[in-house]
CSV table of C-alpha atoms and ligand atoms in Angstrom, one decimal:
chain,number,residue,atom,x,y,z
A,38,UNK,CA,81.5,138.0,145.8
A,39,UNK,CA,83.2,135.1,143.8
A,40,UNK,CA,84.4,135.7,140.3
A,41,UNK,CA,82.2,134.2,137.6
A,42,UNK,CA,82.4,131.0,135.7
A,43,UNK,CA,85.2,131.4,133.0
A,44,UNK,CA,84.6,133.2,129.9
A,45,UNK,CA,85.1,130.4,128.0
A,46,UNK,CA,83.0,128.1,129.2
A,47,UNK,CA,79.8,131.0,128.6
A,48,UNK,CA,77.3,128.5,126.9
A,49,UNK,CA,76.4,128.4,123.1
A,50,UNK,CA,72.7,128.4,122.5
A,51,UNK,CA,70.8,127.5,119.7
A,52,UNK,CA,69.5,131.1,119.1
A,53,UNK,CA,72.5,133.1,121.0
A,54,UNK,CA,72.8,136.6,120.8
A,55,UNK,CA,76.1,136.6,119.0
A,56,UNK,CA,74.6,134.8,116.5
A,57,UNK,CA,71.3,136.9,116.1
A,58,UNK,CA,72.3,138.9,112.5
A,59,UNK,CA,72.4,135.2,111.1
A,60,UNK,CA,69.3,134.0,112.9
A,61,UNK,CA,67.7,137.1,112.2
A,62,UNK,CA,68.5,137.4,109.2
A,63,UNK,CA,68.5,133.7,107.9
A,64,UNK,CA,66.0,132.0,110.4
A,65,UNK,CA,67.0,128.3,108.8
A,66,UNK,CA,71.0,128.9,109.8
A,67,UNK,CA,70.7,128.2,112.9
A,68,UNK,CA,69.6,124.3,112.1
A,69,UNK,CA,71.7,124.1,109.5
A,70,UNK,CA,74.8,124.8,111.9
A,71,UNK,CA,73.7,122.4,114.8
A,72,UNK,CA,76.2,119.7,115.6
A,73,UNK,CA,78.9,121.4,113.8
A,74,UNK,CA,81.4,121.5,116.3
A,75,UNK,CA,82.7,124.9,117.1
A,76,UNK,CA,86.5,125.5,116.1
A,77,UNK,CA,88.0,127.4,119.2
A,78,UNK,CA,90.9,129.8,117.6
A,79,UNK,CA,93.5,131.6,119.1
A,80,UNK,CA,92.1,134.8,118.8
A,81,UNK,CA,89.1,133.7,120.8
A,82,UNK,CA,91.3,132.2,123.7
A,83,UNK,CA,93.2,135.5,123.6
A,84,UNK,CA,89.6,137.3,123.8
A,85,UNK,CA,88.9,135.0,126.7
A,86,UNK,CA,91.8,135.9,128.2
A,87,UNK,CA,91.1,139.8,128.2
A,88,UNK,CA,87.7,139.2,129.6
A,89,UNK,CA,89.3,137.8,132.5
A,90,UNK,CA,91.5,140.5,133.1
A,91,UNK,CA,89.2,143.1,132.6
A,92,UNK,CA,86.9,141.2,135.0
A,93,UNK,CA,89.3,141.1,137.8
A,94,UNK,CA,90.7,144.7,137.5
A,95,UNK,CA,87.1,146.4,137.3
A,96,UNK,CA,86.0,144.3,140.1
A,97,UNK,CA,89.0,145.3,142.4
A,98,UNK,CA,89.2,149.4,140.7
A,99,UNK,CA,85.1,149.6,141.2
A,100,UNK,CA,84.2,147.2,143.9
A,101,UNK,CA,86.9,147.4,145.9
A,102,UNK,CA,87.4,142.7,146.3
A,103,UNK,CA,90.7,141.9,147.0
A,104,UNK,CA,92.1,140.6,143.4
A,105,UNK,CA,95.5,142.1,143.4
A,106,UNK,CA,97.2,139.0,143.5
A,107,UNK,CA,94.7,136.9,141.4
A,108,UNK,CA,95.6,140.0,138.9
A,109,UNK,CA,99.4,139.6,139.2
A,110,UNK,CA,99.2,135.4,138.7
A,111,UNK,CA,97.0,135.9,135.8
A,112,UNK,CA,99.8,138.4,134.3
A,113,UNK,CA,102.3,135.5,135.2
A,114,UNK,CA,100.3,132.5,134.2
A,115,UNK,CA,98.3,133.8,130.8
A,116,UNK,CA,100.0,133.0,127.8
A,117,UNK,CA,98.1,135.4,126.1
A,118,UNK,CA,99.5,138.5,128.3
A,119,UNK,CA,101.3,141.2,127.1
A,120,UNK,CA,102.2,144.8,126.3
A,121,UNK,CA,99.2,145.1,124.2
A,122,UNK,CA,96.7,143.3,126.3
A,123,UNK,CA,97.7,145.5,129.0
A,124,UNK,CA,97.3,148.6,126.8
A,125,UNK,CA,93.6,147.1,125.1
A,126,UNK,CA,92.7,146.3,128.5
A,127,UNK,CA,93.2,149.5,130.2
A,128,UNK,CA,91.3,151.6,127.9
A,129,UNK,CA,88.2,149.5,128.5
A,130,UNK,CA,88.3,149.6,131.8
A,131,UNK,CA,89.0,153.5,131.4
A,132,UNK,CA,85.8,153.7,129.3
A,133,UNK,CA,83.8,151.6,132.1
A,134,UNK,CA,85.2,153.7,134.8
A,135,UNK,CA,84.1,157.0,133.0
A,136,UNK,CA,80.4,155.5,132.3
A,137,UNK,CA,80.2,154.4,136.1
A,138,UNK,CA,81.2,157.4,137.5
A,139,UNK,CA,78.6,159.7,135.1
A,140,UNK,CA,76.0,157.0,136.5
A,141,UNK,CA,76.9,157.7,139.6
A,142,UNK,CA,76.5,160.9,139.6
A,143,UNK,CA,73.2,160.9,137.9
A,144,UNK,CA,72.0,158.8,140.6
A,145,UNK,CA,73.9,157.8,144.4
A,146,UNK,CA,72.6,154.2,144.3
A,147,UNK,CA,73.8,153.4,141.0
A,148,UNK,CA,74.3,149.6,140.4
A,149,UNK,CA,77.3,147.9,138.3
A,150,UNK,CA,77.2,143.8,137.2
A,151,UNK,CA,79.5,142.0,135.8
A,152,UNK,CA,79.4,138.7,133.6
A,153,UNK,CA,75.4,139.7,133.9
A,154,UNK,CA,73.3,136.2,133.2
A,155,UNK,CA,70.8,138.3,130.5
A,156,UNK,CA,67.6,136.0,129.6
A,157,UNK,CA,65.9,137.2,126.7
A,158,UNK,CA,63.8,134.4,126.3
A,159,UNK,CA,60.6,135.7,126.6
A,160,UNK,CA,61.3,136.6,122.6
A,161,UNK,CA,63.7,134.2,121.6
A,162,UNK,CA,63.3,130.4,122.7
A,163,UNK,CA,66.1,129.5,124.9
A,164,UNK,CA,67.8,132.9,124.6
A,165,UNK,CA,70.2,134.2,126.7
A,166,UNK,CA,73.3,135.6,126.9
A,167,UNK,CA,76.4,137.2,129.0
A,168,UNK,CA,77.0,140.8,129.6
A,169,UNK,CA,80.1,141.9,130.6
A,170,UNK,CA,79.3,144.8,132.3
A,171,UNK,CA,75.0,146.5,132.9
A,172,UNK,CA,75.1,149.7,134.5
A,173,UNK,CA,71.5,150.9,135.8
A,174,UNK,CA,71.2,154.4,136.6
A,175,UNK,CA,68.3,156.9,136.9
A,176,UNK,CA,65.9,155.2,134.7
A,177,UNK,CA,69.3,154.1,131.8
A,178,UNK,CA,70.3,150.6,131.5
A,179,UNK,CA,73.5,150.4,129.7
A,180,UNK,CA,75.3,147.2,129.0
A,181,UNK,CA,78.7,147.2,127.8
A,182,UNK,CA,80.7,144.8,125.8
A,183,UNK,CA,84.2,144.7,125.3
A,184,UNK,CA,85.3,143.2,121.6
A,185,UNK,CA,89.3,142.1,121.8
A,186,UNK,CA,89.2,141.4,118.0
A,187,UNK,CA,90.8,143.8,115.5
A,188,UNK,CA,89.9,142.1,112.4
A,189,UNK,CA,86.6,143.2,112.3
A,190,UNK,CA,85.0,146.7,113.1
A,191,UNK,CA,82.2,146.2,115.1
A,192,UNK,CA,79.5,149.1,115.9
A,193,UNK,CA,76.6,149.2,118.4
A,194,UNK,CA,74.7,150.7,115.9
A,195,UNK,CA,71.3,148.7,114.7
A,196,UNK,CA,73.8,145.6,116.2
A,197,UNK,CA,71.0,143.3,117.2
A,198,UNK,CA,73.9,141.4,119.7
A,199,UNK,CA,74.0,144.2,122.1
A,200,UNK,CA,70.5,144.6,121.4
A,201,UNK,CA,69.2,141.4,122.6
A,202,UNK,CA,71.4,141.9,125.5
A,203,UNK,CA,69.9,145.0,126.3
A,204,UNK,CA,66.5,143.1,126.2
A,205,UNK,CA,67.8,140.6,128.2
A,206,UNK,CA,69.0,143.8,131.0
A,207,UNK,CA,66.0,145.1,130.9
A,208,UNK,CA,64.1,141.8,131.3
A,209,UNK,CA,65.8,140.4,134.0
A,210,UNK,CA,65.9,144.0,136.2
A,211,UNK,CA,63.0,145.9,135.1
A,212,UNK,CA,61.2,144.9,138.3
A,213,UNK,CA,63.1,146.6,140.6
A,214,UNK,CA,64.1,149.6,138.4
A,215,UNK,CA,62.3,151.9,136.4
A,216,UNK,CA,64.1,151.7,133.0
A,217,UNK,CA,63.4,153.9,130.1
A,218,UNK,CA,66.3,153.7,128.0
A,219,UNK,CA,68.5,151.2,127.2
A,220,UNK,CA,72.3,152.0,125.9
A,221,UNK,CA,74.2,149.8,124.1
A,222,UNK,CA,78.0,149.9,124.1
A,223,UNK,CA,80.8,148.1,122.5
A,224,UNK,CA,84.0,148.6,123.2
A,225,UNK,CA,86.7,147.9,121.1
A,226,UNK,CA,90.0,148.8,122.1
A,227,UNK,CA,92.5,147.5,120.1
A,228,UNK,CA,91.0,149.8,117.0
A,229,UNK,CA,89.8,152.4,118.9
A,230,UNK,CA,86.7,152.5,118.9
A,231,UNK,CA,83.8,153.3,120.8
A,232,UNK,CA,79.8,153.4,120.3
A,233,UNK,CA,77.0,153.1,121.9
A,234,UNK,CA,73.2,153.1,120.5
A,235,UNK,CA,70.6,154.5,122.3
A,236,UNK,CA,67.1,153.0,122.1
A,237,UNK,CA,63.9,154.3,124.3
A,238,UNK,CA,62.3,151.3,126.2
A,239,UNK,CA,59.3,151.1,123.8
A,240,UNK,CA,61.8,151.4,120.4
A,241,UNK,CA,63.6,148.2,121.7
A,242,UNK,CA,60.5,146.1,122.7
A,243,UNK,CA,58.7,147.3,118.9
A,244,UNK,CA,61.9,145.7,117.5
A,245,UNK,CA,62.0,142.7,119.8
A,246,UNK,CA,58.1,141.9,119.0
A,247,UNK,CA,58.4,142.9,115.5
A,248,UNK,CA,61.5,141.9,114.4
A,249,UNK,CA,62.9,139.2,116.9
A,250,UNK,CA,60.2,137.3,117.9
A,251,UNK,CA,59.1,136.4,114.4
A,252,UNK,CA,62.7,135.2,112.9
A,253,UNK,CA,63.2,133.3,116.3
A,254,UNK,CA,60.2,131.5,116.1
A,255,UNK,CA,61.4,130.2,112.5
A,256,UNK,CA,64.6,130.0,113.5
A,257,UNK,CA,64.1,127.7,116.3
A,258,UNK,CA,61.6,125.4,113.9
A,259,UNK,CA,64.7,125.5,111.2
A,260,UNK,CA,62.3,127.1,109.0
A,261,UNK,CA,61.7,130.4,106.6
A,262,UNK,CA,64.3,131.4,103.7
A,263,UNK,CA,67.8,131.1,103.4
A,264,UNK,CA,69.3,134.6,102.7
A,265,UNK,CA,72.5,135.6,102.3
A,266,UNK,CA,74.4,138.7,103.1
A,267,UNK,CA,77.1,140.2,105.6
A,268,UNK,CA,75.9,138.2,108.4
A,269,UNK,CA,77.4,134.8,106.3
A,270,UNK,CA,81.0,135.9,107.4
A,271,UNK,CA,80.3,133.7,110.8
A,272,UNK,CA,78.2,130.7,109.9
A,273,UNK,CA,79.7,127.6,109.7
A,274,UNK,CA,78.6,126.0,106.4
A,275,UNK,CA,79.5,129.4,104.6
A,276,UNK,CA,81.6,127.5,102.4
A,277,UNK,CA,79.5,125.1,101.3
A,278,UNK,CA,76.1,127.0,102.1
A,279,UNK,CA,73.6,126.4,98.5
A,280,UNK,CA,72.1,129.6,98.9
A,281,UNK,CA,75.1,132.0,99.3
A,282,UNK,CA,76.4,129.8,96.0
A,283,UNK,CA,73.1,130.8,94.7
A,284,UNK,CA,73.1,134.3,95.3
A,285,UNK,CA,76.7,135.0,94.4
A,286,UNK,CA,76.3,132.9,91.0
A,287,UNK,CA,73.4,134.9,90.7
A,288,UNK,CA,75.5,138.3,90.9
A,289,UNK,CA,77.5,137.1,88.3
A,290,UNK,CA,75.0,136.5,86.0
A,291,UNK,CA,75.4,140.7,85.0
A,292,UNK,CA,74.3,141.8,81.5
A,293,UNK,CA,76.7,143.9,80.1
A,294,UNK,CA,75.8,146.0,77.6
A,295,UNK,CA,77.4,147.3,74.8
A,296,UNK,CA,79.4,149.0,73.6
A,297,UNK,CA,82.9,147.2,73.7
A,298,UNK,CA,84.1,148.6,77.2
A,299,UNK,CA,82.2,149.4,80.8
A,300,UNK,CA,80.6,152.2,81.8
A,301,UNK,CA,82.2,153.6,85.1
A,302,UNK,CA,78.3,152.6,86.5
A,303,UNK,CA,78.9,148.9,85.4
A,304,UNK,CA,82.6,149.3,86.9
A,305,UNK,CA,80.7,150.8,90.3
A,306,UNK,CA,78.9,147.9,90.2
A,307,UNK,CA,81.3,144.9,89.6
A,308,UNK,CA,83.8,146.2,92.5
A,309,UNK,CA,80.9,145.6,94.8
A,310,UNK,CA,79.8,142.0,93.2
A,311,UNK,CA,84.2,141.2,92.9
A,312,UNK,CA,84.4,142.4,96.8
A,313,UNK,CA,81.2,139.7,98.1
A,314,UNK,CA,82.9,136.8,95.1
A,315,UNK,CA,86.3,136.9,97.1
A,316,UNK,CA,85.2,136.7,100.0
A,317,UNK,CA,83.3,133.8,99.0
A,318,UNK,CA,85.9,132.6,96.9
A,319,UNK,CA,88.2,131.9,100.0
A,320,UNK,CA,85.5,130.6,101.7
A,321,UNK,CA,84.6,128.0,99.2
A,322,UNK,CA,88.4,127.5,99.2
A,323,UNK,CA,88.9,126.6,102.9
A,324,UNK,CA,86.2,124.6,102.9
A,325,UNK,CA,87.8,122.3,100.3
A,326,UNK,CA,91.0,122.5,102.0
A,327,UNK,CA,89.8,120.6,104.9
A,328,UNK,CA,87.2,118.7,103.7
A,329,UNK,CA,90.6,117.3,101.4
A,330,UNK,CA,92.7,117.4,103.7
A,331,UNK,CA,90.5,115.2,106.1
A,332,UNK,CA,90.9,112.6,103.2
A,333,UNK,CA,88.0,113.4,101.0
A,334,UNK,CA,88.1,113.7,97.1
A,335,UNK,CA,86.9,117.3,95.5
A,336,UNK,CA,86.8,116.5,91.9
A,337,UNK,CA,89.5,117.8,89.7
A,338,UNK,CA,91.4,118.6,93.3
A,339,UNK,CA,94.6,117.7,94.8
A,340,UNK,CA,97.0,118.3,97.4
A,341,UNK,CA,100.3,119.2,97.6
A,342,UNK,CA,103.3,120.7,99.0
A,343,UNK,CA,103.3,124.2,99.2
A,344,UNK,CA,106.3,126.4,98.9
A,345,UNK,CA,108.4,126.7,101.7
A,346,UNK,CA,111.4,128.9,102.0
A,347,UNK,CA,115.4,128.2,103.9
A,348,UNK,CA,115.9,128.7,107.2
A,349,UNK,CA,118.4,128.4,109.6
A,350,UNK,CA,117.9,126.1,112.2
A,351,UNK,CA,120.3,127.2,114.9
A,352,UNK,CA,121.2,131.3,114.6
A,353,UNK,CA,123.7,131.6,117.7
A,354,UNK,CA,125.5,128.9,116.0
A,355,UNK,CA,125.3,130.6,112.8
A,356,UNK,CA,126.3,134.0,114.0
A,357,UNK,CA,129.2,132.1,115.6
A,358,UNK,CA,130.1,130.6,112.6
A,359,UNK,CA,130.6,133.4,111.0
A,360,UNK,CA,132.5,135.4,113.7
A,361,UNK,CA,135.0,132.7,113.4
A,362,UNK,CA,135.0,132.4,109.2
A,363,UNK,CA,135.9,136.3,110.1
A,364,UNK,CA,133.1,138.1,108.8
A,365,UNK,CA,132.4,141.9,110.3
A,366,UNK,CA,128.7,141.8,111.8
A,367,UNK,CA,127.6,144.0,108.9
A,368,UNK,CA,127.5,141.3,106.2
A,369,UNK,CA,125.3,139.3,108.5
A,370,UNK,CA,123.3,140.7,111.0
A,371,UNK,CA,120.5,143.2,110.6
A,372,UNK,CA,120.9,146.7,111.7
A,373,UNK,CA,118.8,147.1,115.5
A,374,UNK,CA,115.3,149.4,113.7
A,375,UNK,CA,113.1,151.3,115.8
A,376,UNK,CA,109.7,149.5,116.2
A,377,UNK,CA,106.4,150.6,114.9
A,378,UNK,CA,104.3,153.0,116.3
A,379,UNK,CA,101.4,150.6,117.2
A,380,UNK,CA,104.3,148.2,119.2
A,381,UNK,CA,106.1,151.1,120.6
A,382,UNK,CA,102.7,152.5,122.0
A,383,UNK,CA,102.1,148.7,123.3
A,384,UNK,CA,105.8,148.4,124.9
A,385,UNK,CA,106.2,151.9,126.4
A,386,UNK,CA,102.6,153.1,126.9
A,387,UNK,CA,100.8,155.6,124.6
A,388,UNK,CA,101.1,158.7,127.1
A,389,UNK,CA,104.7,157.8,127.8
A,390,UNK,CA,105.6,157.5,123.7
A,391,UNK,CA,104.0,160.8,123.2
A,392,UNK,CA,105.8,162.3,126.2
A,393,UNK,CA,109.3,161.1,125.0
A,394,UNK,CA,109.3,162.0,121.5
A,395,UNK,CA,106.6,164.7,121.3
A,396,UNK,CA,106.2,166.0,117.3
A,397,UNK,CA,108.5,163.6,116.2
A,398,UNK,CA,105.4,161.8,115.8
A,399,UNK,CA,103.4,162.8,112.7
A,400,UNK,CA,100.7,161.4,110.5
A,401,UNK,CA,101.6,161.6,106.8
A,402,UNK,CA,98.0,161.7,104.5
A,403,UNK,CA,97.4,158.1,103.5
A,404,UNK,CA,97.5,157.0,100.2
A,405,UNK,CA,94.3,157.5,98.2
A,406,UNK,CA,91.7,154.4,98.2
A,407,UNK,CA,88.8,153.2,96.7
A,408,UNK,CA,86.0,152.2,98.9
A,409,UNK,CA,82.3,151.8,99.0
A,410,UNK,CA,80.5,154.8,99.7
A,411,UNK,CA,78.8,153.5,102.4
A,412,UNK,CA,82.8,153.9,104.3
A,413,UNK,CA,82.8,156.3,107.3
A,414,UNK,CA,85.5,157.7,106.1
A,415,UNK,CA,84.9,161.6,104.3
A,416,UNK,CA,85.5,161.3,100.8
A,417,UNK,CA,88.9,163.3,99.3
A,418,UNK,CA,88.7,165.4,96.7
A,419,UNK,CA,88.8,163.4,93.2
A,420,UNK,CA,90.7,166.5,91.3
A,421,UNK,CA,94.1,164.7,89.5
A,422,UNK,CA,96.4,167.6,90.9
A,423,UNK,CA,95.4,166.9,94.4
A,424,UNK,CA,97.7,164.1,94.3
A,425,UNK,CA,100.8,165.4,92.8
A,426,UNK,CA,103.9,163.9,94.1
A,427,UNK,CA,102.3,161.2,95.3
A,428,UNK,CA,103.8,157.6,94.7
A,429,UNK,CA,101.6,155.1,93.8
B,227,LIG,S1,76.0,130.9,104.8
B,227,LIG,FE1,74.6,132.6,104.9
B,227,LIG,S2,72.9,132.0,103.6
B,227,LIG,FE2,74.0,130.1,104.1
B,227,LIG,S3,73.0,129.4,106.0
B,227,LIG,FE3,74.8,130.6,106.6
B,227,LIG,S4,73.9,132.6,107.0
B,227,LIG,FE4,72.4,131.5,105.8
C-alpha cells in the first residue's frame, strides 16, 4: 500500500472539522472567512512534517511496508527534523502502539488506518475530514490525532474536531463493523499530554443531530448569530471581527460600585474581562500592523522603525581579533552552561538523561500563580506562611 497524499495538501472545506468550535459555535464565521487566504506558518509546516514521520514509522513498526529508507531520507531531507521531533514523535507512536496492541487483543482481526478519508457529511454539508490513525476493535472505534503544537493545550474532551471525526469513522465503517463506542484521542506529545473521550454510539449521533446538524445548516447558508468566545482565537477576521468588538466593549462597560476601591468579587471579575481584552487587544493590533503595512492608512497610526539592538556581524573574526589585541578568553567569551532540561531530554533521550544523572534531577515547587478556577491544576493552600522564603 502507497503512502497517502501529503499532509499538507489535506483539503480545507467550508465546514472542516478543525474548524467546527467556530462553525458551531458562530454558524455565520464560516462565510465571513471564505476567500481569505490561509497564511501557512512554520509551525504548521513543522506539524506537517511530524505527520509524515509518524506516518511512515507506524506503517513500517505496525504494518510491516518497507519504509526504512523513505524514514532515513526524510531525517536527511526535512528541515524541520530534529532531536525533538524525534523525541515528540516517538511517544505518539508509543501511544498508538499501546492502543493497537490492547485492540488487538480484545479482538484477533483488529483493523488500523491511517490518513483515514472520514466523511461526515450526512450532518454537515461538504464535511469531511482526515484521521490520522481509526482503530476498530470489538465493537470500539477509536480515532487518534496527533497535535505537534505546544502553544496551545488541546483536550479530547467535549472537542467537537475529534468528534466529527469520530462521526465521520463511524459513518464511513459502520457497515462492516458493529460499532458501539466511539473514542476520541488526541495526542499531544510535545506537552505531554494525552486524552481521550469516550462517547456511546447513540450519545455521538444525539449530538451530531442535535447540535451539528443545526449550526451546519446555518453555517453553510452564512446565516444565524455572530457569537464570540474561545473558539475566536482561530478565525481569520478576529481582528477586525464587529461582534467580538462588540462583546468585549460590552465587558468593559462594568458598573463599579462604590465605595472608592474594588471588592476582591469585582477584582475576580476584571482579571477575567483584562485576560479576553488582551488577547483581543493584540489581535486588533496585528491586524493593523498588516493592513498598514500593506500600505493602508489607520487613522491616528503610523509606522516606524522599531528598536534594534548591536550585533556582530562576523564572531570568528571577532574572537580573533581579540586573541591578537591579547585578551584572555574570559573577558569575551561565555562560559560553556549545561542545557535545559527540556533540550537535554530532546538531545540525549529522556530515559537516557534520567539514567545518567539519576536524582540530580529535581522539581523545585513552582512559584505561586493566579489562575481561573476553572485550571486543572489543584489549588495551593492561600495561608501567607505557606510561602515563606519564597522570592517573588
Ligand atoms: S471572530 Fe469570533 S465572533 Fe467574529 S466571526 Fe470569528 S468566530 Fe465569530
Amino acid at each position: 500500500m502507497g503512502l497517502t497524499p501529503a499532509h499538507a495538501e489535506r483539503g480545507h472545506a467550508l465546514l472542516g472539522a478543525s474548524k467546527a468550535s467556530q462553525w458551531i459555535n458562530c454558524p455565520p464565521s464560516a462565510r465571513a472567512q471564505e476567500g481569505i487566504p490561509d497564511t501557512r506558518s512554520e509551525f504548521a509546516n513543522e506539524g506537517t512534517a511530524a505527520h509524515e514521520l509518524s506516518e511512515l514509522i507506524l506503517r513500517s513498526r505496525l504494518l510491516g511496508e518497507m519504509l526504512d529508507e523513505a524514514i532515513a531520507a526524510f531525517k536527511r531531507t526535512s528541515p524541520y527534523y530534529n532531536a525533538e521531533m524525534e523525541a515528540a514523535v516517538a511517544a505518539y507512536v508509543e501511544v498508538v502502539e499501546e492502543r493497537f496492541m490492547a485492540a488487538k487483543a480484545r479482538s484477533a482481526d483488529a483493523a488500523i488506518l491511517f490518513e483515514a478519508w472520514l466523511d461526515f457529511s450526512a450532518w454537515v454539508p461538504e464535511g469531511f475530514g482526515t484521521g490520522d490513525v481509526v482503530l476498530i476493535a470489538d465493537g470500539v472505534m477509536e480515532v487518534i490525532d496527533l497535535k505537534y503544537g505546544k502553544g496551545v493545550p488541546v483536550s479530547a474532551i467535549d472537542n467537537p474536531q475529534i468528534r466529527l471525526y469520530g462521526l465521520g469513522a463511524w459513518s464511513d465503517y459502520s457497515y462492516l463493523y458493529d460499532i458501539r463506542e466511539v473514542h476520541g484521542t488526541i495526542v499531544q506529545p510535545r506537552l505531554d499530554s494525552v486524552s481521550t473521550e469516550a462517547l456511546p454510539i447513540g450519545e455521538l449521533l444525539q449530538w451530531a443531530e442535535t447540535v451539528v446538524k443545526p449550526a451546519a445548516v446555518l453555517a453553510h447558508a452564512g446565516k444565524g448569530d455572530f457569537a464570540a468566545g474561545d473558539h475566536c482565537r482561530w478565525c481569520k477576521i478576529k481582528g477586525s471581527c464587529r461582534a467580538r468588538a462588540d462583546a468585549n466593549m460590552a465587558a468593559l462597560a462594568y458598573e463599579f460600585r462604590d465605595p472608592v476601591t474594588l471588592s476582591l468579587e469585582e477584582i475576580g471579575s476584571i482579571l477575567h474581562v483584562a485576560e479576553q481584552l488582551s488577547a483581543w487587544a493584540k489581535d486588533v493590533s496585528d491586524y493593523a500592523f498588516t493592513a498598514t503595512k500593506a500600505g493602508q492608512q489607520v487613522p491616528g497610526w503610523k509606522l516606524v522603525e522599531g528598536r534594534s539592538d548591536r550585533k556582530i556581524t562576523d564572531k570568528n573574526q571577532a574572537i580573533q581579533l581579540f586573541s591578537e589585541a591579547g585578551l584572555v578568553p574570559e573577558k569575551y567569551l561565555k562560559p560553556p552552561e549545561i542545557l535545559g532540561i527540556g533540550k537535554l531530554e530532546s538531545s540525549i533521550g529522556k530515559k537516557e538523561l534520567v539514567e545518567i544523572l539519576g536524582g540530580l534531577i529535581v522539581k523545585p515547587p513552582g512559584k505561586p500563580a493566579l489562575v481561573p478556577e476553572t485550571d486543572k491544576r489543584p489549588e495551593l493552600n492561600s495561608v501567607e506562611g505557606d510561602f515563606e522564603g519564597e522570592d517573588f
